mmCIF file of C-alpha atoms in Angstrom:
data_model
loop_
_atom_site.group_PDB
_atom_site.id
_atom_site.type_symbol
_atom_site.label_atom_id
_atom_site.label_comp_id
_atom_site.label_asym_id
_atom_site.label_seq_id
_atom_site.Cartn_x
_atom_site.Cartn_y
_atom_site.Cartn_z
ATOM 1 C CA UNK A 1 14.090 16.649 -2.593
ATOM 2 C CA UNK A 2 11.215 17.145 -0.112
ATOM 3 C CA UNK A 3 8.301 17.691 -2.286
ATOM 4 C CA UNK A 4 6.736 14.591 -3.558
ATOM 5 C CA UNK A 5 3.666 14.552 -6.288
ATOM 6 C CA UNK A 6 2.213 11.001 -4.852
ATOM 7 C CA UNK A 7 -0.539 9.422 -7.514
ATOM 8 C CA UNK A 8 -3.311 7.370 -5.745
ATOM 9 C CA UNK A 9 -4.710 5.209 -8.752
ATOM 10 C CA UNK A 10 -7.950 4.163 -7.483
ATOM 11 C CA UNK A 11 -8.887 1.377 -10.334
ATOM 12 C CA UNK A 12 -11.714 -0.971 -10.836
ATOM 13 C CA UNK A 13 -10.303 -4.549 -10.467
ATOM 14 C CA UNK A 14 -12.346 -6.633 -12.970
ATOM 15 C CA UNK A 15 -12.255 -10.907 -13.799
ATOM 16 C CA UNK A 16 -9.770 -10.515 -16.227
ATOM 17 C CA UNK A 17 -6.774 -9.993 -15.763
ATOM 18 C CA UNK A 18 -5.863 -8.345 -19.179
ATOM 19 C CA UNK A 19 -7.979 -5.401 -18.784
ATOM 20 C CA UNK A 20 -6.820 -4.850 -15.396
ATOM 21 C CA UNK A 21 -3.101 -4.325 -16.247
ATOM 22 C CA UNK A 22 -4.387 -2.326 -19.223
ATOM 23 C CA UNK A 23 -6.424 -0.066 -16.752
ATOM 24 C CA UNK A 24 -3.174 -0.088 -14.429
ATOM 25 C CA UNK A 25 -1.500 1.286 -17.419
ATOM 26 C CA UNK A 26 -4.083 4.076 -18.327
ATOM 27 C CA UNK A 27 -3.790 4.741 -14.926
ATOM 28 C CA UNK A 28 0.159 5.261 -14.915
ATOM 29 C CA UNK A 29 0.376 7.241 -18.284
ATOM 30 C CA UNK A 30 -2.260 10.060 -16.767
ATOM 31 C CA UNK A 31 -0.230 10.022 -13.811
ATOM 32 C CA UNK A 32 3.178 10.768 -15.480
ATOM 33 C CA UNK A 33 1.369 13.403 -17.506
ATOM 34 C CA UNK A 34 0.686 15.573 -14.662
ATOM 35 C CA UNK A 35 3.916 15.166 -13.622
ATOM 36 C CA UNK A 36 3.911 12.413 -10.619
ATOM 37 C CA UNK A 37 6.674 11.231 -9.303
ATOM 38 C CA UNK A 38 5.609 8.109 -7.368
ATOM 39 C CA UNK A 39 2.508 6.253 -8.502
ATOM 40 C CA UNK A 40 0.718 3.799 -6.292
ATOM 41 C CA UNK A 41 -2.144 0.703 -7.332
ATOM 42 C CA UNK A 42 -4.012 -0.910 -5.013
ATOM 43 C CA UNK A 43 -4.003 -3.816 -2.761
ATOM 44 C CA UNK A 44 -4.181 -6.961 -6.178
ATOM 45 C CA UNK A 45 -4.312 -4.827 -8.607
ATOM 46 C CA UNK A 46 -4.432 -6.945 -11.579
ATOM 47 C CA UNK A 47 -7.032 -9.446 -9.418
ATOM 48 C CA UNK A 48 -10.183 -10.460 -7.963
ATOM 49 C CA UNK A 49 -9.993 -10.339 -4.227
ATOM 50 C CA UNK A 50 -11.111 -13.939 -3.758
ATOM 51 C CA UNK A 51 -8.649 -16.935 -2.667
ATOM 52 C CA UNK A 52 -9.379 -18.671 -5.728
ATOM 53 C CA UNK A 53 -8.789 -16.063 -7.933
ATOM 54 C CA UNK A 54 -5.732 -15.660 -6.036
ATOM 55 C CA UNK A 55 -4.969 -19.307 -7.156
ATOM 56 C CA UNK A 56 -6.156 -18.483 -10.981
ATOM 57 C CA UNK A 57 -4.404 -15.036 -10.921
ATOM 58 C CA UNK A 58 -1.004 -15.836 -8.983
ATOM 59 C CA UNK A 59 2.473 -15.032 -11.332
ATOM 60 C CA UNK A 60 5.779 -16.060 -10.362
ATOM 61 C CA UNK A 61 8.144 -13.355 -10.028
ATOM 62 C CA UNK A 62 10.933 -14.092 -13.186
ATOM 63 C CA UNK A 63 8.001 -14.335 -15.759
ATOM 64 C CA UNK A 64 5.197 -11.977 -14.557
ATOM 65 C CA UNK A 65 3.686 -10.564 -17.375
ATOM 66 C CA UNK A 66 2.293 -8.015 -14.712
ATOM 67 C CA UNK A 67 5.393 -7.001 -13.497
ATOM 68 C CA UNK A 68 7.128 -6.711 -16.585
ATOM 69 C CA UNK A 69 4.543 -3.926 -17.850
ATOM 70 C CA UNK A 70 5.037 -2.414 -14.689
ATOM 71 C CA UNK A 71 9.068 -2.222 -15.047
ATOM 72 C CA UNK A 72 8.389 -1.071 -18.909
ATOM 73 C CA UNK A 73 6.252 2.193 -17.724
ATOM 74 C CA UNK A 74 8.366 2.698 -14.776
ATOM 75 C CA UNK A 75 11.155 3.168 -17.460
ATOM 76 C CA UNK A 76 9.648 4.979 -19.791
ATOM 77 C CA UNK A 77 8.320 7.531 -17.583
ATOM 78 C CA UNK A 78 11.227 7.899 -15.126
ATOM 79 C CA UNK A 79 8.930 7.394 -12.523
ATOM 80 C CA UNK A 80 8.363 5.291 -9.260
ATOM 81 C CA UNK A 81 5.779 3.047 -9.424
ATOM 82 C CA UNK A 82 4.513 1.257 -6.541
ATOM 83 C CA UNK A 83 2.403 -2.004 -7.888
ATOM 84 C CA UNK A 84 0.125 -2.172 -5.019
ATOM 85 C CA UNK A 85 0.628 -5.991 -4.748
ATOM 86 C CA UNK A 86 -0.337 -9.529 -6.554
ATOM 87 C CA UNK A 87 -0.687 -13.102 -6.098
ATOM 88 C CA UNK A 88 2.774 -14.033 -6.240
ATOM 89 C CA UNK A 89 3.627 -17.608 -6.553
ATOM 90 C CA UNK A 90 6.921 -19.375 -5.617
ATOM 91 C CA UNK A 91 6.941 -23.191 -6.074
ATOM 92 C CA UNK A 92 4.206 -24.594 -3.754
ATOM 93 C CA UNK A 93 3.121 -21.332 -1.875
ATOM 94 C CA UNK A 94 1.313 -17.932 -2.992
ATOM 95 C CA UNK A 95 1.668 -14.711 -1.381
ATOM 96 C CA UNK A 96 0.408 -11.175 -0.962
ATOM 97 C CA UNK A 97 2.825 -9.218 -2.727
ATOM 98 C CA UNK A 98 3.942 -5.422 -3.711
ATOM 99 C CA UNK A 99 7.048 -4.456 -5.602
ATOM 100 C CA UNK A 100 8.609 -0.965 -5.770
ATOM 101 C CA UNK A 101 9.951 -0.024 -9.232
ATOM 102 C CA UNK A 102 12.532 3.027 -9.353
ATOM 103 C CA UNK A 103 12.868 5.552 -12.151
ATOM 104 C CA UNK A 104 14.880 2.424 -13.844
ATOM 105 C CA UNK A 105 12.762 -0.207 -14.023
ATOM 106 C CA UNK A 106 14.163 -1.827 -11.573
ATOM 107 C CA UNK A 107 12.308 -3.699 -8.423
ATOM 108 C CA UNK A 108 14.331 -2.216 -5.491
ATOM 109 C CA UNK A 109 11.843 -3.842 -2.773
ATOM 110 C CA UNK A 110 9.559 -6.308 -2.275
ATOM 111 C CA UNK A 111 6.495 -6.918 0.744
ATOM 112 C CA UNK A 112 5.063 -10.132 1.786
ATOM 113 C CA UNK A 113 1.994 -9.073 3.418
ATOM 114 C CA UNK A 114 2.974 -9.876 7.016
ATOM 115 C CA UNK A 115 -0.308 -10.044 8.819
ATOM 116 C CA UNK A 116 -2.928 -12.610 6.634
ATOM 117 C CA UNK A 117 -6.902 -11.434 6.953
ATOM 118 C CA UNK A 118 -8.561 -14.122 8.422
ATOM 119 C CA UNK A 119 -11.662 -12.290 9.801
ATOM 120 C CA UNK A 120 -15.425 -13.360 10.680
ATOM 121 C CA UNK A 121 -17.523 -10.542 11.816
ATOM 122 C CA UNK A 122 -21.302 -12.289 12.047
ATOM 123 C CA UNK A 123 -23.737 -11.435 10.145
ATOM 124 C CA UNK A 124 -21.369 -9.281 7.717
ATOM 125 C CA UNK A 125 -18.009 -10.936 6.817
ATOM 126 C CA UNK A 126 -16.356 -13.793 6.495
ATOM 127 C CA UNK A 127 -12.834 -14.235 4.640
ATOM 128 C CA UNK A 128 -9.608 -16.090 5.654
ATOM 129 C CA UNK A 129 -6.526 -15.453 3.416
ATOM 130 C CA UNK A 130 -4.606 -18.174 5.234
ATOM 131 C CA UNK A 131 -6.434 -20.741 3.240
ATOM 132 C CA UNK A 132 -4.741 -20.046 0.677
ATOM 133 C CA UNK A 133 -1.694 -17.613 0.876
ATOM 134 C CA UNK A 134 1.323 -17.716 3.009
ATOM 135 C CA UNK A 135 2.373 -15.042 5.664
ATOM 136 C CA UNK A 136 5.761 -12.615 4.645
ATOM 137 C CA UNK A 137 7.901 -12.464 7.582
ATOM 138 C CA UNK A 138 10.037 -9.122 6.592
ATOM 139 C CA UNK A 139 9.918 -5.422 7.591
ATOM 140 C CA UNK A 140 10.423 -3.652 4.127
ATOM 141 C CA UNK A 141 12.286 -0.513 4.034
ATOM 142 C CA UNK A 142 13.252 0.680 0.595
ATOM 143 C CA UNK A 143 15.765 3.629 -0.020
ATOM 144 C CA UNK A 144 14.613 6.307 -3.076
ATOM 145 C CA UNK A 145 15.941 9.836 -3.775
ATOM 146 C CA UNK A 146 13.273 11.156 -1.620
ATOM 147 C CA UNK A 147 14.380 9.028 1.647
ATOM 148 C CA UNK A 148 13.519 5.998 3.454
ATOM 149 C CA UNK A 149 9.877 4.492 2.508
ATOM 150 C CA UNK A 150 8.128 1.625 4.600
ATOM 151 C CA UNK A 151 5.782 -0.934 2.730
ATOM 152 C CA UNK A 152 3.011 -2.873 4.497
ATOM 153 C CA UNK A 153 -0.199 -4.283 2.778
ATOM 154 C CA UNK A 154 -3.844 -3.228 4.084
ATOM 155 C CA UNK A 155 -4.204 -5.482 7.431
ATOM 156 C CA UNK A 156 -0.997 -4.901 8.283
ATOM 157 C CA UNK A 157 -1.644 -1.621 9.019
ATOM 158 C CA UNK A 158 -3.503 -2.546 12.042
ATOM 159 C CA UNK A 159 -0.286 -3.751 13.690
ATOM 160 C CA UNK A 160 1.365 -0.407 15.348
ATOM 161 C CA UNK A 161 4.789 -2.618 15.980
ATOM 162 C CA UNK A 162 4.852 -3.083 12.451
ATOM 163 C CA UNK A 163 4.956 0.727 11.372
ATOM 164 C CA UNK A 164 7.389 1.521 14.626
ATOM 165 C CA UNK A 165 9.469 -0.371 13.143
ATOM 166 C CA UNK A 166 9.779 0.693 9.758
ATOM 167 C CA UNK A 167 10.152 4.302 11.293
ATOM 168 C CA UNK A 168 12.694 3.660 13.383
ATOM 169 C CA UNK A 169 14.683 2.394 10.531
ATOM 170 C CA UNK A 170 14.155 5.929 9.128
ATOM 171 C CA UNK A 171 10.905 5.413 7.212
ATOM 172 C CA UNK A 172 9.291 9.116 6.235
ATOM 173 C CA UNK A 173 6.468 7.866 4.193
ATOM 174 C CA UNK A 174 4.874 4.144 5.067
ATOM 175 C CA UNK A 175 2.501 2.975 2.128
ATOM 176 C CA UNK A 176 -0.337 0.289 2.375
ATOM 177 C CA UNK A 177 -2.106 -0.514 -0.263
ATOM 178 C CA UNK A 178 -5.076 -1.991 0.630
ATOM 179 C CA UNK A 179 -8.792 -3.223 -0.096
ATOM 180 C CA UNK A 180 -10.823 -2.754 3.233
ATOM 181 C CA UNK A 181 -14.579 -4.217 2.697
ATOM 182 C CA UNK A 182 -17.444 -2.042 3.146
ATOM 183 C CA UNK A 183 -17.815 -3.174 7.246
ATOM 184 C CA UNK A 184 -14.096 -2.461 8.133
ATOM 185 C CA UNK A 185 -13.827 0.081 5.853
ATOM 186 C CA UNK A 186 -16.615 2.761 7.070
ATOM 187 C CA UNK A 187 -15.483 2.093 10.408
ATOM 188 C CA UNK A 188 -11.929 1.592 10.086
ATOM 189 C CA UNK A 189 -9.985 2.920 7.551
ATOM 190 C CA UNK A 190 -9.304 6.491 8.173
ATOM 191 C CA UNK A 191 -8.801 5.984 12.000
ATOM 192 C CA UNK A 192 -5.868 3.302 10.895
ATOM 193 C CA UNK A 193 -4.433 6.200 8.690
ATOM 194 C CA UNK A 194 -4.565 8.411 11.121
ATOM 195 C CA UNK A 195 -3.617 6.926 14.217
ATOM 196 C CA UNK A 196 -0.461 5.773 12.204
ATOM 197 C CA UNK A 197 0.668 9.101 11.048
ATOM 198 C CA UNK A 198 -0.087 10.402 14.363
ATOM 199 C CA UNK A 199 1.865 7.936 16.191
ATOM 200 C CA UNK A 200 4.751 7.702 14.300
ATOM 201 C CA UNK A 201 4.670 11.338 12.879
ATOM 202 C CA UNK A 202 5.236 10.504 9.071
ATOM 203 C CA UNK A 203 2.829 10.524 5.953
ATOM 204 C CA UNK A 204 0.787 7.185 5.336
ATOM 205 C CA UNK A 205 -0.841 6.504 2.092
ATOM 206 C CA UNK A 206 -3.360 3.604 0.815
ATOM 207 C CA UNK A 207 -4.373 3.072 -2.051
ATOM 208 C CA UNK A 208 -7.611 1.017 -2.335
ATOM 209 C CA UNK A 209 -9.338 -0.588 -5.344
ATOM 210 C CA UNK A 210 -12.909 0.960 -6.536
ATOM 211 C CA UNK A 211 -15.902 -0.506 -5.516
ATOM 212 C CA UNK A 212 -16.965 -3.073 -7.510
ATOM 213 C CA UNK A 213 -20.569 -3.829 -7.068
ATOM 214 C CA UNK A 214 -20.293 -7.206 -9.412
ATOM 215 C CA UNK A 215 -17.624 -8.217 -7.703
ATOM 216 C CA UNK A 216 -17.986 -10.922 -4.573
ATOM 217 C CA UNK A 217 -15.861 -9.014 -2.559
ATOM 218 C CA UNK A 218 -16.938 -4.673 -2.026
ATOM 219 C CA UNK A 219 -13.626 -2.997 -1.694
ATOM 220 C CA UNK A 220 -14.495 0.367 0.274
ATOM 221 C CA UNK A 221 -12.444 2.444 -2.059
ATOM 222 C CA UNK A 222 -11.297 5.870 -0.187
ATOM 223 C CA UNK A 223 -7.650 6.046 -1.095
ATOM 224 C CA UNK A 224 -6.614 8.238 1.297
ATOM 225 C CA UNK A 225 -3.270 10.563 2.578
ATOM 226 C CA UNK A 226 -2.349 11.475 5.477
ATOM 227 C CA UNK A 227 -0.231 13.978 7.423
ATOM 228 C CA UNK A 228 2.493 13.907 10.504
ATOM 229 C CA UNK A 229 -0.143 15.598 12.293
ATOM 230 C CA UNK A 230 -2.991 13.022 11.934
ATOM 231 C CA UNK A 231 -4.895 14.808 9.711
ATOM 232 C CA UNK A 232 -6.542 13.986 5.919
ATOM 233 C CA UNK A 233 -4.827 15.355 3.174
ATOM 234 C CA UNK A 234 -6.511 13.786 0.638
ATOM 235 C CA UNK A 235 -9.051 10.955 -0.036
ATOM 236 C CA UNK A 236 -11.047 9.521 -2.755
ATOM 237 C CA UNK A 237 -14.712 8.500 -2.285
ATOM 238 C CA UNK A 238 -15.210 4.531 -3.584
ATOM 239 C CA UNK A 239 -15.776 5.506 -7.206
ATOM 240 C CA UNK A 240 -12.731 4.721 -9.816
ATOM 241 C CA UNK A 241 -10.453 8.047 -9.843
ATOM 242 C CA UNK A 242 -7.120 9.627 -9.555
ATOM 243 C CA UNK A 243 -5.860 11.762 -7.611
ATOM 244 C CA UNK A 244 -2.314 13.310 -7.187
ATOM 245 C CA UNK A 245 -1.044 15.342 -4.315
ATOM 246 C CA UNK A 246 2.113 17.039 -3.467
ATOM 247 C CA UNK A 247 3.219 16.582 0.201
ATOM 248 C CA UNK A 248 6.389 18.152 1.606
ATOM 249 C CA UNK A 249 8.830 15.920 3.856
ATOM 250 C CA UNK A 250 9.694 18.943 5.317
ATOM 251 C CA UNK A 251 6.611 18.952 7.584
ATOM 252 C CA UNK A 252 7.536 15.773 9.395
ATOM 253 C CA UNK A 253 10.751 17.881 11.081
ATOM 254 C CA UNK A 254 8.493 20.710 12.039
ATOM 255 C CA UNK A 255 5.437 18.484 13.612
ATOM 256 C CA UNK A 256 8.530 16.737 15.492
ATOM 257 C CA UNK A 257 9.700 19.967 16.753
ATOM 258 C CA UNK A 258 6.457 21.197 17.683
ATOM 259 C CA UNK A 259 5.169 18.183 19.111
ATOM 260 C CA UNK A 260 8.722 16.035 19.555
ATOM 261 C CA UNK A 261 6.291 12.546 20.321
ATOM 262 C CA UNK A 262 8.999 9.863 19.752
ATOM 263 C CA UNK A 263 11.690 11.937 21.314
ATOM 264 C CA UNK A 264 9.814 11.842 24.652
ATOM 265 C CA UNK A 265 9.437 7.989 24.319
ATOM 266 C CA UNK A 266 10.771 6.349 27.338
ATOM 267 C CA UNK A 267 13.454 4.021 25.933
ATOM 268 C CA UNK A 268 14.452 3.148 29.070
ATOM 269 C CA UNK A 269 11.539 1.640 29.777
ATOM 270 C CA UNK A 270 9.887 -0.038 26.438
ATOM 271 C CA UNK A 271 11.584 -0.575 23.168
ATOM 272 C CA UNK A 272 9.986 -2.771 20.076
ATOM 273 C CA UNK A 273 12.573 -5.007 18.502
ATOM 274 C CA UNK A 274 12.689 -7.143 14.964
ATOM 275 C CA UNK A 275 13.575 -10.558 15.734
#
């Protein structure tokens, strides 16, 4: 199967946790009723993007009430769901978390955000994740009908190594959801996209939360697709929205062909390893 229908659910993330997994929900149903086959939420979906809502907010796996609505609609629509990620807590220590759901129900991966955001541009932004969540330390490759699929989480797409090496184990499509603010985002976020398809020659996908101007934290929105080629295949602006797009898998063997980038990599010479 090469064509994919990929759902970008751009959502507002509100203080309450309830009404987020009920707007994750709304979200899902419209998507399986124009016929997606793999949904994505953003970057703490059913949260505030604050460490101590990350604190307040944080499920453990086995009883996630979050999760378990997830697996439900996953189920019932026969669908993929990717559930962008949430505070996940196990005993002492919260992380950064997305889970992939198969046509089942069933979590068949899970990401610990590798790469924490601890960032202090003056004068615009300050935020450090590392006060309160812990670093993942695994490359996440999951294995669906449609092929191999890489999961990272928003910063981590800044990290090249990171995406090399979920391609060379065969990744097609590498997802990030994510939640850039409005001074990385503007200035970052498409480039990362880009340069990442580009380099590696696959589809990349992110999936942001809406802007939320009550909200201590502006996620820059712009869910956003893109090509083996570099280019934009779709993207959202930072209002709430959906949008679904088919992309073909098929294109990845013909850019390689035309432009065979990691065939002409000098092995001999450089190679990126997992530890």
């Amino acid at each position: 199967m090469s064509e994919i229908e990929i759902s970008l659910c751009q959502m507002k993330v509100v203080d309450d946790k309830d009404e987020n997994i009920k707007k994750a929900t709304y979200f899902i149903n419209e998507s399986a009723k124009q016929n997606a086959d793999f949904v994505v939420l953003p970057e703490m979906f059913n949260c505030p993007y604050s460490n101590d809502k990350f604190i307040e907010y944080s499920e453990e796996e086995k009883t996630s009430k979050t999760l378990y609505k997830i697996s439900k609609l996953a189920l019932k629509h026969r669908i993929y769901i990717l559930a962008g990620s949430i505070p996940e807590k196990e005993d002492s220590k919260i992380f950064n978390t997305s889970y992939l759901f198969n046509k089942k129900g069933k979590i068949i991966a899970k990401h610990r955000k590798m790469h924490l955001f601890d960032i202090d541009v003056k004068n615009k932004i300050y935020f450090k994740e590392s006060d309160v969540l812990t670093a993942g330390n695994k490359t996440t490759i999951a294995n669906t009908e449609f092929g191999n699929i890489g999961i990272g989480i928003c910063y981590d797409i800044r990290f090249p190594e990171l995406a090399r090496l979920m391609v060379n184990s065969g990744a097609k499509i590498l997802f990030y959801p994510g939640a850039f603010n409005m001074t990385t985002g503007p200035a970052h976020w498409e480039l990362l996209f880009k340069s990442r398809s580009l380099d590696n020659q696959v589809y990349c996908v992110g999936v942001a939360p809406a802007l939320n101007k009550d909200a201590s934290y502006h996620s820059y929105g712009h869910s956003i697709i893109t090509n083996p080629w570099g280019d934009v295949v779709a993207q959202a602006n930072s209002d709430e929205c959906l949008i679904i797009k088919k992309i073909d898998l098929n294109e990845i063997k013909k850019i390689r062909e035309d432009l065979p980038l990691l065939k002409n990599k000098r092995d001999d010479l450089y190679e990126i390893i997992k530890k």
